[in-house]
Amino acid sequence: MLRFIGFRLLQALPVLLVVITVTFFLIRVAPGGPFDSEKAVIPEVQAALEAQYRLNLTLFQQYTAYLGDLFHGDFGPSFKYPGRSVNELIAAGFPVTAELAFYALLVALTIGGIAGIVASLKPNSAQDYIPMSVAMIGICMPSLLLGPILILLFGIYLDWLPVSGWGDSPGDKILPAITLGSAYAAYIARLSRAGMLEVMSQDYIRTARAKGLPEWQVVSRHALRGGMIPVVAFLVLAFAGLLSGSFVVETIFQIPGLGRFYVQAAFNRDYTMILGSTIFLATLIVFFNLLSDILAAWMNPRLRDQMRAL
Amino acid sequence: MLKVQHLSVSFVTRLGANKAVDNVTFSVESGKITAIIGESGSGKSVACCSLLGLIPSPPGLIEGGRALFDGKDLTKLNEAQLRKIRGRDIAMVFQDPMTCLNPYMTIGDQLTESLRYHQKIRRTEARRRAIELLQEVGIREPASTIDSYPHQFSGGMRQRVMIAMALINEPKLLIADEPTTALDVTIQAQILQLLADLQKRRDIGILFISHDLAVIADIADQIVVMQEGKVVETGTRSEIFHNAQHPYTQRLLAAIPTGGKEIASPESESLIQIRDLCTWFQHSNAPVKAVDGVNFDIYRGEVLGLVGESGSGKSTIGRSILRLVNVTSGQIIFDGLDVTALRPHELKKLRRRMQFIFQDPFASLNPRMTVYETLSEPLLLHRIENRSTVAASVLRLMDNVGLARGFARKYPHEFSGGQRQRIAIGRAVATRPEFIVADEPVSALDVTIQAQILELMRELGREYGLTMLFISHDLAVVRQLADRIIVLQAGKVVEQASTRDLFAQPQKAYTRQLLQSIPGRGLLKGDVAGG
């Protein structure tokens, strides 16, 4: 088991190195730089700035120096926010984004899971078609559209919920969580429907019915575990996806999360911030991939025995 | 105890109604075993499952008839009333213990849940009773194994667990739907014995569904023969076995493998020599020694039977000879060539001369290729024919394996199991190989189809002058085709002898045990115990 995890982590190192290298050189290819501006800057100031941020070195020297810093866990200083390091900015933004992603997943799992299971119990009937059509709409509707619609409806016309902020007024976390979670709810609905349908056709479900168990016990005791394995594997992956994909929702609802920092950094050519966030998110994605594999195997007793032997 | 009268069940779809069970009448008495015999699709399982409301409905629909059990008509009960009977008064054991147990739950949880649901007893008490019952069905150390998951048991042990699960509520009637079909012969014999013992000890009625008359020859009191949804004959065991009236019953009896092949070929030169063959599989730390130091020869023109239980390494030997798995050590000499040392392009040449027939004709045929494509592929691949001449060859091949020429453009799913195995055999003989490995080619088939396929293999063997390695767990089947037999156990050769000698004078205890496990062996000797 430990060997398996160790091996997978080792495998992740070259992946991360490629991500770092490609990102590092790609952002330099983009025109413009962090200190370009309309106003003329005194050459001495410009030179001093560039020296401070190592921009006077050759590109390759910058690259090796950056790798050296990374090795010590240092993402370097931000180019745009003087006096603040990228580590600090990530530490400030990440908890907000993680909380948002967590609520969004809760929304997605509740709505999607229930819809999928309900649909799977009577396939090809209204009980199936209606939730699955709604799910399809959920997949097709971008959060860019859903967010403003929700704001308009619940924030402005009905005036039930605040329309922006994070932790400033009660209930301001509800709309962002729903907006971010809805697309994932749709995926989960489809996954859990497919998973449940497959399990419900297994021989051991017939065995459970032959025991005389009522249908709700057949579903909850016998079908749910097998049927939900793909959903769990997806959930963990989705969490990583939510962390890196929350920027639209953070922008709509004015949430000070990592996603907004990330996108602003790209506009500002804040080299270290872009790199730092990319590496941080790539590491998380690798980690969650591993976690997803382990969890899915752990839920299956047969694979669990094989895992223990590794 | 159970009286089924004039039962009719249909599957109603948009395309019309399909009568699966047509006016069927039979009964089960308490303390007796009634067997329903029929091929797949004869409606025997549907008839029994419909009584308990276990057929998918819609499209399944009970159209008429009665099923009296304990003074109640099962066909008139609603779902809630049926549920009270299911698992408590009438319990079921299904065919495949691999798929019928929930892989995500411990067997203890699966055993006790119906006990706790039907009788509302406490967890600790339910557990105690489950352990007792596991002991009774022959599970070793039940107190600790009760917390194991199904995959930790062998097939035979899982079927014992299934039986324990069915018996836990002390039902009056047990419906066993092909309970031994998925098992090895020796395990089958044990399970049949167990069922017969339990039935006597508990004085319950058993409804035993099977496609194989031989299986129930020793245990059934009453036999009901079904064909195409109808009962064609009913009688006591001795009536059916000694005095069958209906031609279909007579055909089923004739299909029971009896007797052996006339041994024709005298000693000829050996085509394949296998020396110290070891094929091990790496599994975590210790290797699994699937084949462990095996020596034997296969002579030109003979059919060599390779017999053993699952896990004896018989399939691995077959695969090793064709280099479908990598050999750990030892030599396989085919016509002077060392197969284990061949390079890929030499191997391709050799594979034209050696072919494989697999057990499952469902899984081994490409579902997206027509019969024509399947049969022409090896001919084109090995440049035996070109695009313009291949058609005639394929049609000739189809004639040879008994497939109508009109089937050429059809896909595997449009065929029955027997027809599919004919396609697989056609593919194997297409390149006119000298040697064929047939790995359990008939064990997925109904008995009557089995007999036909064995006949086809015998004919083709003669016509093509084939040398064959015939792998099976079933001695009765091997006996019909093989000149010589090798018995394997745990990767080692136990005994090898000519078929006649092996049956007449088995030398080793293990061989005797295998021979005793052949179902309905009384029939083989020609003396059925009277019912």
Tab-separated table of C-alpha atoms in Angstrom, chain A residues 87-289:
chain	number	residue	atom	x	y	z
A	87	ASN	CA	2.988	31.976	-0.698
A	88	GLU	CA	1.050	34.549	1.332
A	89	LEU	CA	-1.384	35.266	-1.497
A	90	ILE	CA	-2.112	31.563	-2.018
A	91	ALA	CA	-2.495	31.059	1.719
A	92	ALA	CA	-5.049	33.880	1.769
A	93	GLY	CA	-7.029	32.819	-1.306
A	94	PHE	CA	-6.945	29.055	-1.093
A	95	PRO	CA	-9.080	28.527	2.050
A	96	VAL	CA	-11.849	30.659	0.546
A	97	THR	CA	-11.805	28.734	-2.726
A	98	ALA	CA	-11.597	25.389	-0.942
A	99	GLU	CA	-14.621	26.293	1.186
A	100	LEU	CA	-16.562	27.383	-1.874
A	101	ALA	CA	-15.608	24.179	-3.702
A	102	PHE	CA	-16.650	22.088	-0.716
A	103	TYR	CA	-20.113	23.675	-0.518
A	104	ALA	CA	-20.488	23.387	-4.275
A	105	LEU	CA	-19.730	19.673	-4.074
A	106	LEU	CA	-22.257	19.246	-1.275
A	107	VAL	CA	-24.876	20.883	-3.475
A	108	ALA	CA	-23.798	18.774	-6.453
A	109	LEU	CA	-23.834	15.507	-4.531
A	110	THR	CA	-27.204	16.130	-2.880
A	111	ILE	CA	-29.048	17.263	-5.980
A	112	GLY	CA	-27.196	15.058	-8.454
A	113	GLY	CA	-27.159	11.935	-6.335
A	114	ILE	CA	-30.850	12.061	-5.520
A	115	ALA	CA	-31.824	12.873	-9.106
A	116	GLY	CA	-29.678	10.051	-10.475
A	117	ILE	CA	-30.928	7.433	-8.045
A	118	VAL	CA	-34.567	8.436	-8.492
A	119	ALA	CA	-34.144	8.285	-12.268
A	120	SER	CA	-32.465	4.873	-12.147
A	121	LEU	CA	-35.295	3.246	-10.215
A	122	LYS	CA	-37.749	3.593	-13.084
A	123	PRO	CA	-35.699	3.801	-16.252
A	124	ASN	CA	-37.379	5.187	-19.368
A	125	SER	CA	-40.335	6.639	-17.512
A	126	ALA	CA	-41.232	10.194	-16.569
A	127	GLN	CA	-39.408	9.607	-13.283
A	128	ASP	CA	-36.282	9.083	-15.377
A	129	TYR	CA	-36.743	11.627	-18.157
A	130	ILE	CA	-37.616	14.672	-16.072
A	131	PRO	CA	-34.592	14.708	-13.711
A	132	MET	CA	-32.237	13.706	-16.511
A	133	SER	CA	-33.501	16.485	-18.804
A	134	VAL	CA	-32.944	18.968	-15.999
A	135	ALA	CA	-29.468	17.504	-15.593
A	136	MET	CA	-28.782	18.013	-19.279
A	137	ILE	CA	-29.810	21.664	-18.972
A	138	GLY	CA	-27.469	21.928	-15.989
A	139	ILE	CA	-24.550	20.667	-18.054
A	140	CYS	CA	-25.318	23.019	-20.923
A	141	MET	CA	-25.819	26.126	-18.783
A	142	PRO	CA	-22.516	27.941	-18.135
A	143	SER	CA	-22.049	29.480	-14.702
A	144	LEU	CA	-21.520	32.773	-16.493
A	145	LEU	CA	-25.224	32.650	-17.312
A	146	LEU	CA	-26.616	30.786	-14.321
A	147	GLY	CA	-24.924	33.126	-11.791
A	148	PRO	CA	-26.525	36.336	-13.033
A	149	ILE	CA	-29.906	34.595	-13.420
A	150	LEU	CA	-29.787	33.426	-9.800
A	151	ILE	CA	-28.667	36.882	-8.657
A	152	LEU	CA	-31.503	38.484	-10.555
A	153	LEU	CA	-34.101	36.076	-9.207
A	154	PHE	CA	-33.089	35.523	-5.592
A	155	GLY	CA	-31.020	38.643	-4.996
A	156	ILE	CA	-32.940	41.355	-6.717
A	157	TYR	CA	-36.554	40.363	-7.499
A	158	LEU	CA	-37.179	38.248	-4.426
A	159	ASP	CA	-34.507	39.920	-2.315
A	160	TRP	CA	-33.904	36.756	-0.266
A	161	LEU	CA	-30.153	36.432	-0.484
A	162	PRO	CA	-27.133	38.727	-0.711
A	163	VAL	CA	-25.595	38.912	-4.168
A	164	SER	CA	-21.915	39.288	-3.356
A	165	GLY	CA	-19.254	38.854	-0.711
A	166	TRP	CA	-17.979	35.898	1.239
A	167	GLY	CA	-18.737	35.609	4.927
A	168	ASP	CA	-19.782	39.251	5.169
A	169	SER	CA	-23.504	38.770	5.529
A	170	PRO	CA	-25.539	35.647	6.365
A	171	GLY	CA	-26.438	33.515	3.358
A	172	ASP	CA	-23.968	35.052	0.964
A	173	LYS	CA	-22.365	31.632	0.392
A	174	ILE	CA	-25.544	30.017	-0.910
A	175	LEU	CA	-25.812	31.438	-4.409
A	176	PRO	CA	-22.131	30.922	-5.330
A	177	ALA	CA	-22.258	27.333	-4.091
A	178	ILE	CA	-25.364	26.576	-6.163
A	179	THR	CA	-23.959	28.291	-9.236
A	180	LEU	CA	-20.661	26.435	-9.053
A	181	GLY	CA	-22.215	23.123	-8.043
A	182	SER	CA	-25.018	22.873	-10.573
A	183	ALA	CA	-22.926	21.748	-13.538
A	184	TYR	CA	-21.338	19.101	-11.352
A	185	ALA	CA	-24.743	18.095	-10.009
A	186	ALA	CA	-25.710	17.306	-13.565
A	187	TYR	CA	-22.645	15.134	-14.117
A	188	ILE	CA	-23.211	13.334	-10.833
A	189	ALA	CA	-26.840	12.704	-11.729
A	190	ARG	CA	-25.804	11.043	-14.955
A	191	LEU	CA	-23.006	9.063	-13.318
A	192	SER	CA	-25.100	7.798	-10.453
A	193	ARG	CA	-27.966	6.866	-12.774
A	194	ALA	CA	-25.620	4.823	-14.953
A	195	GLY	CA	-23.910	3.260	-11.936
A	196	MET	CA	-27.191	2.342	-10.269
A	197	LEU	CA	-28.701	0.947	-13.462
A	198	GLU	CA	-25.706	-1.297	-13.909
A	199	VAL	CA	-25.804	-2.551	-10.343
A	200	MET	CA	-29.572	-3.052	-10.329
A	201	SER	CA	-29.232	-5.534	-13.187
A	202	GLN	CA	-26.720	-7.666	-11.269
A	203	ASP	CA	-27.570	-11.162	-10.096
A	204	TYR	CA	-27.056	-10.280	-6.450
A	205	ILE	CA	-29.899	-7.787	-6.604
A	206	ARG	CA	-32.176	-10.639	-7.636
A	207	THR	CA	-30.786	-12.605	-4.681
A	208	ALA	CA	-31.668	-9.725	-2.366
A	209	ARG	CA	-35.204	-9.617	-3.756
A	210	ALA	CA	-35.507	-13.380	-3.393
A	211	LYS	CA	-34.775	-12.920	0.312
A	212	GLY	CA	-37.982	-10.943	0.532
A	213	LEU	CA	-36.332	-7.633	1.407
A	214	PRO	CA	-38.477	-4.588	0.643
A	215	GLU	CA	-37.361	-2.594	-2.370
A	216	TRP	CA	-35.962	0.338	-0.373
A	217	GLN	CA	-33.653	-2.032	1.492
A	218	VAL	CA	-32.605	-3.690	-1.748
A	219	VAL	CA	-31.611	-0.265	-3.059
A	220	SER	CA	-30.059	1.167	0.088
A	221	ARG	CA	-28.235	-1.906	1.367
A	222	HIS	CA	-27.313	-3.753	-1.799
A	223	ALA	CA	-27.273	-1.388	-4.747
A	224	LEU	CA	-26.046	1.907	-3.366
A	225	ARG	CA	-22.477	0.964	-2.548
A	226	GLY	CA	-21.595	-0.529	-5.868
A	227	GLY	CA	-23.552	2.078	-7.778
A	228	MET	CA	-21.911	5.024	-6.064
A	229	ILE	CA	-18.274	3.984	-6.571
A	230	PRO	CA	-17.919	5.866	-9.851
A	231	VAL	CA	-19.510	8.904	-8.225
A	232	VAL	CA	-17.019	8.917	-5.362
A	233	ALA	CA	-14.110	8.618	-7.760
A	234	PHE	CA	-15.546	11.511	-9.743
A	235	LEU	CA	-16.244	13.646	-6.660
A	236	VAL	CA	-12.621	13.693	-5.629
A	237	LEU	CA	-11.508	14.611	-9.116
A	238	ALA	CA	-14.248	17.199	-9.335
A	239	PHE	CA	-12.953	18.837	-6.180
A	240	ALA	CA	-9.641	19.481	-7.886
A	241	GLY	CA	-11.499	20.753	-10.932
A	242	LEU	CA	-13.608	23.078	-8.782
A	243	LEU	CA	-10.533	24.559	-7.122
A	244	SER	CA	-9.002	25.526	-10.428
A	245	GLY	CA	-12.252	26.377	-12.177
A	246	SER	CA	-13.959	28.599	-9.669
A	247	PHE	CA	-12.714	31.875	-11.081
A	248	VAL	CA	-15.885	32.748	-13.021
A	249	VAL	CA	-18.051	32.296	-9.973
A	250	GLU	CA	-15.569	34.142	-7.763
A	251	THR	CA	-15.650	37.040	-10.178
A	252	ILE	CA	-19.455	37.134	-10.459
A	253	PHE	CA	-19.928	37.093	-6.699
A	254	GLN	CA	-16.885	39.186	-5.739
A	255	ILE	CA	-15.272	36.421	-3.717
A	256	PRO	CA	-11.608	36.909	-2.716
A	257	GLY	CA	-10.555	33.374	-3.686
A	258	LEU	CA	-7.587	31.882	-5.465
A	259	GLY	CA	-9.328	31.817	-8.822
A	260	ARG	CA	-9.592	35.584	-9.020
A	261	PHE	CA	-5.972	36.089	-7.991
A	262	TYR	CA	-4.991	33.592	-10.617
A	263	VAL	CA	-6.767	35.268	-13.514
A	264	GLN	CA	-5.768	38.758	-12.461
A	265	ALA	CA	-2.184	37.554	-12.259
A	266	ALA	CA	-2.393	36.449	-15.871
A	267	PHE	CA	-3.616	39.896	-16.982
A	268	ASN	CA	-0.971	41.625	-14.896
A	269	ARG	CA	1.874	39.425	-16.141
A	270	ASP	CA	2.563	38.683	-12.492
A	271	TYR	CA	4.989	35.918	-13.445
A	272	THR	CA	5.627	34.426	-10.021
A	273	MET	CA	1.948	34.505	-9.084
A	274	ILE	CA	0.913	32.691	-12.280
A	275	LEU	CA	3.624	30.112	-11.820
A	276	GLY	CA	2.989	29.655	-8.139
A	277	SER	CA	-0.768	29.166	-8.556
A	278	THR	CA	-0.298	26.812	-11.505
A	279	ILE	CA	2.171	24.629	-9.636
A	280	PHE	CA	0.025	24.660	-6.521
A	281	LEU	CA	-3.096	23.597	-8.448
A	282	ALA	CA	-1.218	21.002	-10.520
A	283	THR	CA	0.097	19.438	-7.323
A	284	LEU	CA	-3.420	19.365	-5.891
A	285	ILE	CA	-4.795	17.730	-9.026
A	286	VAL	CA	-2.103	15.040	-8.954
A	287	PHE	CA	-2.791	14.459	-5.281
A	288	PHE	CA	-6.557	14.235	-5.748
A	289	ASN	CA	-6.142	11.844	-8.656
